[in-house]
Amino acid sequence: MGLEINTLAIIPIMAQQHHPRAIEATTKYFLTQATAAAMILFASTTNAWLMGEWEIHQLSHPLATTTVMLALALKLGLAPVHFWLPEVLQGLELTTGLILSTWQKLAPFALMIQTAPTINSSLLVAIGLLSTLVGGWGGLNQTQLRKILAYSSIAHLGWMVLILQFAPSLTLLSLSLYIIMTSSAFLTLKTNNALTINTLATSWTKSPTLAALAALVLLSLGGLPPLSGFMPKWLILQELTKQGLPLSATLAAMTALLSLYFYLRLCYALTLTIYPNTLTATAPWRLNFTMVTLPL
């Protein structure tokens, strides 16, 4: 019921632009969230019917636990049920996209943390690895910043799900840092009024300080070592190795390189390219001209 109230509350915010693209995104979001809620209801009634338990902590039947996990994955936008997230985020303005990427993840994630002990660990690790792979791979060929941030969200949530059953405290640390970094990324892009990679190139001429801040935020999201985004990934890899999953840790580290590549591409566009503009302020040589009169 709380999940449904949460969904219905954000729908007017998403559709406030009255633009066909926004309406389309809102409809897609509503349908996916309603489907996930129906799956959760089905899983709980199935568990009650087969095992006689209504509590979320007591999900013991494999059908119920798997269905709940897939329903929450659909709500969060985890692979392999991630297809709605980039499309929905692309149709929203940046402020609404910020709410969708951060606040809307909290309720399903709280449920996932509560149900994690009863879920098959192989399923969680598989969903986590697939999400990091899809999040890295999907963002490579994008030019729209909102879609890139959507794939970034899929990859980060994959890291959190990967470690969820082994160290929930690391999951909460990753979620906290992800919310801070994603909020910073959306707000700096909104201040720069940038929606595509091409418009990032004009940011340096508008405000060098803001452009440098945006570059640092993007590199932190990518997980570059000196920055804070590296810390949760490092701790997660360490914990996976301790749990006897070196292959999963290696695959997760390799998929992180895919994400880092497109973040570096954004930073390159942001800081190392100068847009070919014709502003008089940045081209003083255009002002030093003299009128030449030609004889008739």
PDB file of C-alpha atoms in Angstrom:
ATOM      1  CA  MET A   1       0.000   0.000   0.000  1.00  0.00           C
ATOM      2  CA  GLY A   2       2.858   2.353   0.847  1.00  0.00           C
ATOM      3  CA  LEU A   3       4.544   1.541  -2.464  1.00  0.00           C
ATOM      4  CA  GLU A   4       1.342   2.352  -4.356  1.00  0.00           C
ATOM      5  CA  ILE A   5       0.902   5.676  -2.540  1.00  0.00           C
ATOM      6  CA  ASN A   6       4.530   6.471  -3.378  1.00  0.00           C
ATOM      7  CA  THR A   7       3.927   5.689  -7.071  1.00  0.00           C
ATOM      8  CA  LEU A   8       0.681   7.663  -7.314  1.00  0.00           C
ATOM      9  CA  ALA A   9       2.272  10.679  -5.589  1.00  0.00           C
ATOM     10  CA  ILE A  10       5.065  11.101  -8.160  1.00  0.00           C
ATOM     11  CA  ILE A  11       2.888  10.614 -11.263  1.00  0.00           C
ATOM     12  CA  PRO A  12       1.478  14.212 -11.306  1.00  0.00           C
ATOM     13  CA  ILE A  13       5.037  15.549 -10.801  1.00  0.00           C
ATOM     14  CA  MET A  14       6.223  13.529 -13.813  1.00  0.00           C
ATOM     15  CA  ALA A  15       3.318  14.606 -16.030  1.00  0.00           C
ATOM     16  CA  GLN A  16       3.359  18.313 -15.104  1.00  0.00           C
ATOM     17  CA  GLN A  17       5.080  19.378 -18.360  1.00  0.00           C
ATOM     18  CA  HIS A  18       2.076  18.312 -20.503  1.00  0.00           C
ATOM     19  CA  HIS A  19       4.519  17.276 -23.191  1.00  0.00           C
ATOM     20  CA  PRO A  20       3.846  14.054 -25.161  1.00  0.00           C
ATOM     21  CA  ARG A  21       7.279  12.696 -24.147  1.00  0.00           C
ATOM     22  CA  ALA A  22       6.596  13.336 -20.458  1.00  0.00           C
ATOM     23  CA  ILE A  23       3.130  11.751 -20.671  1.00  0.00           C
ATOM     24  CA  GLU A  24       4.643   8.705 -22.391  1.00  0.00           C
ATOM     25  CA  ALA A  25       7.297   8.383 -19.665  1.00  0.00           C
ATOM     26  CA  THR A  26       4.645   8.723 -16.935  1.00  0.00           C
ATOM     27  CA  THR A  27       2.477   6.017 -18.524  1.00  0.00           C
ATOM     28  CA  LYS A  28       5.432   3.625 -18.822  1.00  0.00           C
ATOM     29  CA  TYR A  29       6.407   4.285 -15.222  1.00  0.00           C
ATOM     30  CA  PHE A  30       2.869   3.715 -13.941  1.00  0.00           C
ATOM     31  CA  LEU A  31       2.478   0.430 -15.826  1.00  0.00           C
ATOM     32  CA  THR A  32       5.814  -1.007 -14.624  1.00  0.00           C
ATOM     33  CA  GLN A  33       5.242   0.021 -11.012  1.00  0.00           C
ATOM     34  CA  ALA A  34       1.690  -1.360 -11.016  1.00  0.00           C
ATOM     35  CA  THR A  35       2.972  -4.656 -12.470  1.00  0.00           C
ATOM     36  CA  ALA A  36       5.656  -4.903  -9.766  1.00  0.00           C
ATOM     37  CA  ALA A  37       3.127  -4.159  -7.010  1.00  0.00           C
ATOM     38  CA  ALA A  38       0.795  -6.863  -8.370  1.00  0.00           C
ATOM     39  CA  MET A  39       3.720  -9.320  -8.364  1.00  0.00           C
ATOM     40  CA  ILE A  40       4.497  -8.507  -4.705  1.00  0.00           C
ATOM     41  CA  LEU A  41       0.829  -9.048  -3.806  1.00  0.00           C
ATOM     42  CA  PHE A  42       0.811 -12.345  -5.704  1.00  0.00           C
ATOM     43  CA  ALA A  43       4.021 -13.494  -3.957  1.00  0.00           C
ATOM     44  CA  SER A  44       2.708 -12.672  -0.471  1.00  0.00           C
ATOM     45  CA  THR A  45      -0.625 -14.445  -1.048  1.00  0.00           C
ATOM     46  CA  THR A  46       1.193 -17.444  -2.567  1.00  0.00           C
ATOM     47  CA  ASN A  47       3.463 -17.677   0.487  1.00  0.00           C
ATOM     48  CA  ALA A  48       0.443 -17.394   2.815  1.00  0.00           C
ATOM     49  CA  TRP A  49      -1.436 -20.066   0.874  1.00  0.00           C
ATOM     50  CA  LEU A  50       1.456 -22.552   0.713  1.00  0.00           C
ATOM     51  CA  MET A  51       3.246 -21.909   4.024  1.00  0.00           C
ATOM     52  CA  GLY A  52       0.653 -20.117   6.178  1.00  0.00           C
ATOM     53  CA  GLU A  53       2.926 -17.083   6.801  1.00  0.00           C
ATOM     54  CA  TRP A  54       2.041 -13.451   6.046  1.00  0.00           C
ATOM     55  CA  GLU A  55       5.208 -11.781   7.407  1.00  0.00           C
ATOM     56  CA  ILE A  56       7.777 -10.369   4.995  1.00  0.00           C
ATOM     57  CA  HIS A  57      10.605 -11.841   7.087  1.00  0.00           C
ATOM     58  CA  GLN A  58       9.118 -15.328   6.859  1.00  0.00           C
ATOM     59  CA  LEU A  59       9.066 -15.807   3.081  1.00  0.00           C
ATOM     60  CA  SER A  60      10.193 -19.405   2.811  1.00  0.00           C
ATOM     61  CA  HIS A  61       8.733 -20.808  -0.399  1.00  0.00           C
ATOM     62  CA  PRO A  62      11.111 -20.526  -3.409  1.00  0.00           C
ATOM     63  CA  LEU A  63       8.306 -19.306  -5.699  1.00  0.00           C
ATOM     64  CA  ALA A  64       7.405 -16.481  -3.311  1.00  0.00           C
ATOM     65  CA  THR A  65      11.007 -15.376  -2.677  1.00  0.00           C
ATOM     66  CA  THR A  66      11.927 -15.382  -6.386  1.00  0.00           C
ATOM     67  CA  THR A  67       8.764 -13.481  -7.353  1.00  0.00           C
ATOM     68  CA  VAL A  68       9.342 -10.829  -4.669  1.00  0.00           C
ATOM     69  CA  MET A  69      12.955 -10.404  -5.778  1.00  0.00           C
ATOM     70  CA  LEU A  70      11.970  -9.951  -9.437  1.00  0.00           C
ATOM     71  CA  ALA A  71       9.161  -7.548  -8.474  1.00  0.00           C
ATOM     72  CA  LEU A  72      11.550  -5.385  -6.424  1.00  0.00           C
ATOM     73  CA  ALA A  73      14.119  -5.569  -9.236  1.00  0.00           C
ATOM     74  CA  LEU A  74      11.405  -4.277 -11.602  1.00  0.00           C
ATOM     75  CA  LYS A  75      10.569  -1.450  -9.202  1.00  0.00           C
ATOM     76  CA  LEU A  76      14.235  -0.448  -8.862  1.00  0.00           C
ATOM     77  CA  GLY A  77      15.127  -0.923 -12.533  1.00  0.00           C
ATOM     78  CA  LEU A  78      17.654  -3.744 -12.084  1.00  0.00           C
ATOM     79  CA  ALA A  79      18.642  -5.991 -14.995  1.00  0.00           C
ATOM     80  CA  PRO A  80      17.127  -8.017 -16.626  1.00  0.00           C
ATOM     81  CA  VAL A  81      13.939  -5.949 -16.035  1.00  0.00           C
ATOM     82  CA  HIS A  82      15.614  -2.569 -16.514  1.00  0.00           C
ATOM     83  CA  PHE A  83      14.272  -1.574 -19.942  1.00  0.00           C
ATOM     84  CA  TRP A  84      11.771   1.009 -18.673  1.00  0.00           C
ATOM     85  CA  LEU A  85      14.265   3.118 -16.668  1.00  0.00           C
ATOM     86  CA  PRO A  86      16.327   4.849 -19.432  1.00  0.00           C
ATOM     87  CA  GLU A  87      13.176   5.561 -21.454  1.00  0.00           C
ATOM     88  CA  VAL A  88      11.287   7.011 -18.493  1.00  0.00           C
ATOM     89  CA  LEU A  89      14.213   9.127 -17.267  1.00  0.00           C
ATOM     90  CA  GLN A  90      14.774  10.505 -20.776  1.00  0.00           C
ATOM     91  CA  GLY A  91      11.229  11.894 -20.860  1.00  0.00           C
ATOM     92  CA  LEU A  92      11.522  13.830 -17.583  1.00  0.00           C
ATOM     93  CA  GLU A  93      13.165  17.104 -16.661  1.00  0.00           C
ATOM     94  CA  LEU A  94      16.299  16.917 -14.517  1.00  0.00           C
ATOM     95  CA  THR A  95      14.681  17.750 -11.155  1.00  0.00           C
ATOM     96  CA  THR A  96      12.034  15.036 -11.533  1.00  0.00           C
ATOM     97  CA  GLY A  97      14.745  12.671 -12.790  1.00  0.00           C
ATOM     98  CA  LEU A  98      16.676  13.374  -9.603  1.00  0.00           C
ATOM     99  CA  ILE A  99      13.665  12.356  -7.471  1.00  0.00           C
ATOM    100  CA  LEU A 100      13.151   9.211  -9.562  1.00  0.00           C
ATOM    101  CA  SER A 101      16.817   8.198  -9.280  1.00  0.00           C
ATOM    102  CA  THR A 102      17.183   8.756  -5.526  1.00  0.00           C
ATOM    103  CA  TRP A 103      14.032   9.093  -3.394  1.00  0.00           C
ATOM    104  CA  GLN A 104      11.975   6.534  -5.358  1.00  0.00           C
ATOM    105  CA  LYS A 105      14.625   3.855  -4.776  1.00  0.00           C
ATOM    106  CA  LEU A 106      14.371   3.969  -0.975  1.00  0.00           C
ATOM    107  CA  ALA A 107      11.079   2.129  -0.390  1.00  0.00           C
ATOM    108  CA  PRO A 108      11.783  -0.884  -2.668  1.00  0.00           C
ATOM    109  CA  PHE A 109      15.328  -1.048  -1.300  1.00  0.00           C
ATOM    110  CA  ALA A 110      14.047  -1.172   2.293  1.00  0.00           C
ATOM    111  CA  LEU A 111      11.872  -4.142   1.316  1.00  0.00           C
ATOM    112  CA  MET A 112      14.772  -5.803  -0.475  1.00  0.00           C
ATOM    113  CA  ILE A 113      17.022  -5.515   2.597  1.00  0.00           C
ATOM    114  CA  GLN A 114      14.297  -7.126   4.722  1.00  0.00           C
ATOM    115  CA  THR A 115      13.684 -10.024   2.322  1.00  0.00           C
ATOM    116  CA  ALA A 116      17.373 -10.603   1.377  1.00  0.00           C
ATOM    117  CA  PRO A 117      18.113 -13.306   4.029  1.00  0.00           C
ATOM    118  CA  THR A 118      15.403 -15.569   2.569  1.00  0.00           C
ATOM    119  CA  ILE A 119      16.376 -15.109  -1.092  1.00  0.00           C
ATOM    120  CA  ASN A 120      18.711 -17.500  -2.909  1.00  0.00           C
ATOM    121  CA  SER A 121      22.195 -15.937  -2.854  1.00  0.00           C
ATOM    122  CA  SER A 122      22.992 -17.176  -6.400  1.00  0.00           C
ATOM    123  CA  LEU A 123      19.986 -15.211  -7.720  1.00  0.00           C
ATOM    124  CA  LEU A 124      21.136 -12.018  -5.955  1.00  0.00           C
ATOM    125  CA  VAL A 125      24.719 -12.347  -7.244  1.00  0.00           C
ATOM    126  CA  ALA A 126      23.472 -13.074 -10.789  1.00  0.00           C
ATOM    127  CA  ILE A 127      21.144 -10.037 -10.799  1.00  0.00           C
ATOM    128  CA  GLY A 128      23.916  -7.849  -9.352  1.00  0.00           C
ATOM    129  CA  LEU A 129      26.509  -8.915 -11.940  1.00  0.00           C
ATOM    130  CA  LEU A 130      24.029  -8.606 -14.816  1.00  0.00           C
ATOM    131  CA  SER A 131      23.040  -5.102 -13.657  1.00  0.00           C
ATOM    132  CA  THR A 132      26.661  -3.909 -13.469  1.00  0.00           C
ATOM    133  CA  LEU A 133      27.287  -5.336 -16.952  1.00  0.00           C
ATOM    134  CA  VAL A 134      24.131  -3.818 -18.486  1.00  0.00           C
ATOM    135  CA  GLY A 135      24.747  -0.480 -16.733  1.00  0.00           C
ATOM    136  CA  GLY A 136      28.284  -0.290 -18.134  1.00  0.00           C
ATOM    137  CA  TRP A 137      27.489  -1.585 -21.588  1.00  0.00           C
ATOM    138  CA  GLY A 138      24.286   0.372 -22.094  1.00  0.00           C
ATOM    139  CA  GLY A 139      25.875   3.733 -21.325  1.00  0.00           C
ATOM    140  CA  LEU A 140      28.676   3.388 -23.892  1.00  0.00           C
ATOM    141  CA  ASN A 141      26.649   4.316 -26.959  1.00  0.00           C
ATOM    142  CA  GLN A 142      24.576   7.157 -25.446  1.00  0.00           C
ATOM    143  CA  THR A 143      24.740  10.872 -26.116  1.00  0.00           C
ATOM    144  CA  GLN A 144      21.795  11.857 -23.870  1.00  0.00           C
ATOM    145  CA  LEU A 145      22.945  12.643 -20.337  1.00  0.00           C
ATOM    146  CA  ARG A 146      19.709  11.469 -18.700  1.00  0.00           C
ATOM    147  CA  LYS A 147      20.032   8.033 -20.319  1.00  0.00           C
ATOM    148  CA  ILE A 148      23.673   7.841 -19.234  1.00  0.00           C
ATOM    149  CA  LEU A 149      22.630   8.613 -15.646  1.00  0.00           C
ATOM    150  CA  ALA A 150      19.899   5.959 -15.895  1.00  0.00           C
ATOM    151  CA  TYR A 151      22.442   3.302 -16.908  1.00  0.00           C
ATOM    152  CA  SER A 152      24.722   4.596 -14.149  1.00  0.00           C
ATOM    153  CA  SER A 153      21.861   4.011 -11.699  1.00  0.00           C
ATOM    154  CA  ILE A 154      21.430   0.415 -12.943  1.00  0.00           C
ATOM    155  CA  ALA A 155      25.169  -0.272 -12.484  1.00  0.00           C
ATOM    156  CA  HIS A 156      25.343   1.230  -8.973  1.00  0.00           C
ATOM    157  CA  LEU A 157      22.260  -0.659  -7.799  1.00  0.00           C
ATOM    158  CA  GLY A 158      23.826  -3.821  -9.205  1.00  0.00           C
ATOM    159  CA  TRP A 159      26.851  -3.308  -6.927  1.00  0.00           C
ATOM    160  CA  MET A 160      24.523  -2.870  -3.947  1.00  0.00           C
ATOM    161  CA  VAL A 161      22.524  -6.034  -4.698  1.00  0.00           C
ATOM    162  CA  LEU A 162      25.757  -7.978  -5.242  1.00  0.00           C
ATOM    163  CA  ILE A 163      26.841  -7.498  -1.625  1.00  0.00           C
ATOM    164  CA  LEU A 164      23.361  -7.304  -0.055  1.00  0.00           C
ATOM    165  CA  GLN A 165      23.313 -10.776   1.498  1.00  0.00           C
ATOM    166  CA  PHE A 166      26.938 -10.781   2.688  1.00  0.00           C
ATOM    167  CA  ALA A 167      27.283  -7.274   4.172  1.00  0.00           C
ATOM    168  CA  PRO A 168      24.086  -5.145   4.354  1.00  0.00           C
ATOM    169  CA  SER A 169      26.063  -2.294   5.993  1.00  0.00           C
ATOM    170  CA  LEU A 170      28.138  -1.966   2.790  1.00  0.00           C
ATOM    171  CA  THR A 171      24.914  -1.814   0.779  1.00  0.00           C
ATOM    172  CA  LEU A 172      23.665   1.089   2.922  1.00  0.00           C
ATOM    173  CA  LEU A 173      27.032   2.862   2.587  1.00  0.00           C
ATOM    174  CA  SER A 174      26.908   2.461  -1.212  1.00  0.00           C
ATOM    175  CA  LEU A 175      23.294   3.685  -1.315  1.00  0.00           C
ATOM    176  CA  SER A 176      24.108   6.785   0.773  1.00  0.00           C
ATOM    177  CA  LEU A 177      27.095   7.718  -1.401  1.00  0.00           C
ATOM    178  CA  TYR A 178      25.134   6.975  -4.586  1.00  0.00           C
ATOM    179  CA  ILE A 179      22.322   9.334  -3.507  1.00  0.00           C
ATOM    180  CA  ILE A 180      24.790  12.122  -2.677  1.00  0.00           C
ATOM    181  CA  MET A 181      26.764  11.739  -5.933  1.00  0.00           C
ATOM    182  CA  THR A 182      23.698  11.359  -8.177  1.00  0.00           C
ATOM    183  CA  SER A 183      22.024  14.403  -6.593  1.00  0.00           C
ATOM    184  CA  SER A 184      25.197  16.423  -7.218  1.00  0.00           C
ATOM    185  CA  ALA A 185      25.373  15.215 -10.830  1.00  0.00           C
ATOM    186  CA  PHE A 186      21.724  16.089 -11.599  1.00  0.00           C
ATOM    187  CA  LEU A 187      21.953  19.508  -9.905  1.00  0.00           C
ATOM    188  CA  THR A 188      25.185  20.522 -11.673  1.00  0.00           C
ATOM    189  CA  LEU A 189      23.717  19.435 -15.029  1.00  0.00           C
ATOM    190  CA  LYS A 190      20.548  21.404 -14.270  1.00  0.00           C
ATOM    191  CA  THR A 191      22.598  24.505 -13.385  1.00  0.00           C
ATOM    192  CA  ASN A 192      24.551  24.115 -16.629  1.00  0.00           C
ATOM    193  CA  ASN A 193      21.287  23.449 -18.490  1.00  0.00           C
ATOM    194  CA  ALA A 194      22.971  20.463 -20.188  1.00  0.00           C
ATOM    195  CA  LEU A 195      20.983  17.556 -21.624  1.00  0.00           C
ATOM    196  CA  THR A 196      23.427  16.099 -24.176  1.00  0.00           C
ATOM    197  CA  ILE A 197      27.182  15.566 -24.390  1.00  0.00           C
ATOM    198  CA  ASN A 198      27.457  18.354 -26.985  1.00  0.00           C
ATOM    199  CA  THR A 199      25.975  20.959 -24.633  1.00  0.00           C
ATOM    200  CA  LEU A 200      28.499  19.956 -21.941  1.00  0.00           C
ATOM    201  CA  ALA A 201      31.233  21.552 -24.053  1.00  0.00           C
ATOM    202  CA  THR A 202      29.732  25.029 -23.500  1.00  0.00           C
ATOM    203  CA  SER A 203      29.816  24.621 -19.691  1.00  0.00           C
ATOM    204  CA  TRP A 204      33.454  25.688 -19.358  1.00  0.00           C
ATOM    205  CA  THR A 205      32.794  29.090 -20.960  1.00  0.00           C
ATOM    206  CA  LYS A 206      29.743  29.651 -18.740  1.00  0.00           C
ATOM    207  CA  SER A 207      31.288  28.740 -15.374  1.00  0.00           C
ATOM    208  CA  PRO A 208      34.703  27.057 -15.063  1.00  0.00           C
ATOM    209  CA  THR A 209      34.176  26.349 -11.333  1.00  0.00           C
ATOM    210  CA  LEU A 210      30.908  24.539 -11.931  1.00  0.00           C
ATOM    211  CA  ALA A 211      32.410  22.589 -14.834  1.00  0.00           C
ATOM    212  CA  ALA A 212      35.317  21.437 -12.634  1.00  0.00           C
ATOM    213  CA  LEU A 213      32.851  20.409  -9.913  1.00  0.00           C
ATOM    214  CA  ALA A 214      30.748  18.467 -12.429  1.00  0.00           C
ATOM    215  CA  ALA A 215      33.865  16.671 -13.700  1.00  0.00           C
ATOM    216  CA  LEU A 216      34.820  15.643 -10.149  1.00  0.00           C
ATOM    217  CA  VAL A 217      31.291  14.383  -9.450  1.00  0.00           C
ATOM    218  CA  LEU A 218      31.259  12.331 -12.662  1.00  0.00           C
ATOM    219  CA  LEU A 219      34.666  10.806 -11.937  1.00  0.00           C
ATOM    220  CA  SER A 220      33.508   9.975  -8.416  1.00  0.00           C
ATOM    221  CA  LEU A 221      30.435   8.229  -9.869  1.00  0.00           C
ATOM    222  CA  GLY A 222      32.783   6.272 -12.106  1.00  0.00           C
ATOM    223  CA  GLY A 223      34.761   5.109  -9.076  1.00  0.00           C
ATOM    224  CA  LEU A 224      38.161   6.675  -9.786  1.00  0.00           C
ATOM    225  CA  PRO A 225      40.493   5.869  -6.828  1.00  0.00           C
ATOM    226  CA  PRO A 226      41.183   9.180  -5.057  1.00  0.00           C
ATOM    227  CA  LEU A 227      37.477  10.092  -4.973  1.00  0.00           C
ATOM    228  CA  SER A 228      34.733   8.889  -2.615  1.00  0.00           C
ATOM    229  CA  GLY A 229      32.942   6.754  -5.234  1.00  0.00           C
ATOM    230  CA  PHE A 230      35.889   4.349  -5.187  1.00  0.00           C
ATOM    231  CA  MET A 231      35.486   3.466  -1.500  1.00  0.00           C
ATOM    232  CA  PRO A 232      32.265   1.348  -1.646  1.00  0.00           C
ATOM    233  CA  LYS A 233      33.491  -0.521  -4.738  1.00  0.00           C
ATOM    234  CA  TRP A 234      36.794  -1.327  -3.077  1.00  0.00           C
ATOM    235  CA  LEU A 235      35.092  -2.560   0.112  1.00  0.00           C
ATOM    236  CA  ILE A 236      32.568  -4.616  -1.876  1.00  0.00           C
ATOM    237  CA  LEU A 237      35.322  -6.300  -3.907  1.00  0.00           C
ATOM    238  CA  GLN A 238      37.215  -7.018  -0.687  1.00  0.00           C
ATOM    239  CA  GLU A 239      34.125  -8.551   0.954  1.00  0.00           C
ATOM    240  CA  LEU A 240      33.297 -10.667  -2.116  1.00  0.00           C
ATOM    241  CA  THR A 241      36.840 -12.054  -2.085  1.00  0.00           C
ATOM    242  CA  LYS A 242      36.528 -12.861   1.633  1.00  0.00           C
ATOM    243  CA  GLN A 243      33.262 -14.714   0.951  1.00  0.00           C
ATOM    244  CA  GLY A 244      35.034 -16.985  -1.542  1.00  0.00           C
ATOM    245  CA  LEU A 245      33.656 -15.339  -4.702  1.00  0.00           C
ATOM    246  CA  PRO A 246      36.819 -14.144  -6.498  1.00  0.00           C
ATOM    247  CA  LEU A 247      35.315 -14.738  -9.953  1.00  0.00           C
ATOM    248  CA  SER A 248      32.283 -12.544  -9.182  1.00  0.00           C
ATOM    249  CA  ALA A 249      34.598  -9.845  -7.771  1.00  0.00           C
ATOM    250  CA  THR A 250      36.749  -9.945 -10.932  1.00  0.00           C
ATOM    251  CA  LEU A 251      33.699  -9.701 -13.230  1.00  0.00           C
ATOM    252  CA  ALA A 252      32.285  -6.797 -11.208  1.00  0.00           C
ATOM    253  CA  ALA A 253      35.636  -4.973 -11.372  1.00  0.00           C
ATOM    254  CA  MET A 254      35.793  -5.493 -15.154  1.00  0.00           C
ATOM    255  CA  THR A 255      32.271  -4.132 -15.645  1.00  0.00           C
ATOM    256  CA  ALA A 256      33.239  -1.061 -13.558  1.00  0.00           C
ATOM    257  CA  LEU A 257      35.769  -0.231 -16.291  1.00  0.00           C
ATOM    258  CA  LEU A 258      32.916   0.077 -18.809  1.00  0.00           C
ATOM    259  CA  SER A 259      31.181   2.649 -16.604  1.00  0.00           C
ATOM    260  CA  LEU A 260      34.452   4.493 -16.023  1.00  0.00           C
ATOM    261  CA  TYR A 261      34.959   4.790 -19.787  1.00  0.00           C
ATOM    262  CA  PHE A 262      31.769   6.740 -20.449  1.00  0.00           C
ATOM    263  CA  TYR A 263      32.313   8.932 -17.381  1.00  0.00           C
ATOM    264  CA  LEU A 264      35.787   9.789 -18.698  1.00  0.00           C
ATOM    265  CA  ARG A 265      34.158  10.575 -22.041  1.00  0.00           C
ATOM    266  CA  LEU A 266      31.812  13.031 -20.318  1.00  0.00           C
ATOM    267  CA  CYS A 267      34.739  14.616 -18.450  1.00  0.00           C
ATOM    268  CA  TYR A 268      36.659  14.959 -21.714  1.00  0.00           C
ATOM    269  CA  ALA A 269      33.708  16.755 -23.310  1.00  0.00           C
ATOM    270  CA  LEU A 270      33.303  18.902 -20.197  1.00  0.00           C
ATOM    271  CA  THR A 271      36.873  20.056 -19.565  1.00  0.00           C
ATOM    272  CA  LEU A 272      39.122  19.372 -22.560  1.00  0.00           C
ATOM    273  CA  THR A 273      37.003  20.596 -25.456  1.00  0.00           C
ATOM    274  CA  ILE A 274      36.072  24.184 -26.265  1.00  0.00           C
ATOM    275  CA  TYR A 275      32.839  24.674 -28.105  1.00  0.00           C
ATOM    276  CA  PRO A 276      33.194  26.632 -31.399  1.00  0.00           C
ATOM    277  CA  ASN A 277      31.215  29.651 -30.231  1.00  0.00           C
ATOM    278  CA  THR A 278      30.922  33.132 -31.736  1.00  0.00           C
ATOM    279  CA  LEU A 279      30.467  35.121 -28.526  1.00  0.00           C
ATOM    280  CA  THR A 280      32.085  38.566 -28.669  1.00  0.00           C
ATOM    281  CA  ALA A 281      33.319  38.143 -25.085  1.00  0.00           C
ATOM    282  CA  THR A 282      35.430  35.125 -25.998  1.00  0.00           C
ATOM    283  CA  ALA A 283      36.598  36.435 -29.361  1.00  0.00           C
ATOM    284  CA  PRO A 284      38.121  39.885 -28.795  1.00  0.00           C
ATOM    285  CA  TRP A 285      39.798  39.936 -32.209  1.00  0.00           C
ATOM    286  CA  ARG A 286      36.375  40.351 -33.777  1.00  0.00           C
ATOM    287  CA  LEU A 287      36.006  43.765 -32.132  1.00  0.00           C
ATOM    288  CA  ASN A 288      39.234  45.286 -33.526  1.00  0.00           C
ATOM    289  CA  PHE A 289      38.060  46.134 -36.989  1.00  0.00           C
ATOM    290  CA  THR A 290      38.080  49.389 -38.914  1.00  0.00           C
ATOM    291  CA  MET A 291      35.626  50.542 -41.515  1.00  0.00           C
ATOM    292  CA  VAL A 292      37.218  50.575 -44.949  1.00  0.00           C
ATOM    293  CA  THR A 293      35.597  52.794 -47.574  1.00  0.00           C
ATOM    294  CA  LEU A 294      36.217  51.784 -51.116  1.00  0.00           C
ATOM    295  CA  PRO A 295      36.223  54.449 -53.858  1.00  0.00           C
ATOM    296  CA  LEU A 296      33.338  54.223 -56.266  1.00  0.00           C
TER     297      LEU A 296
END
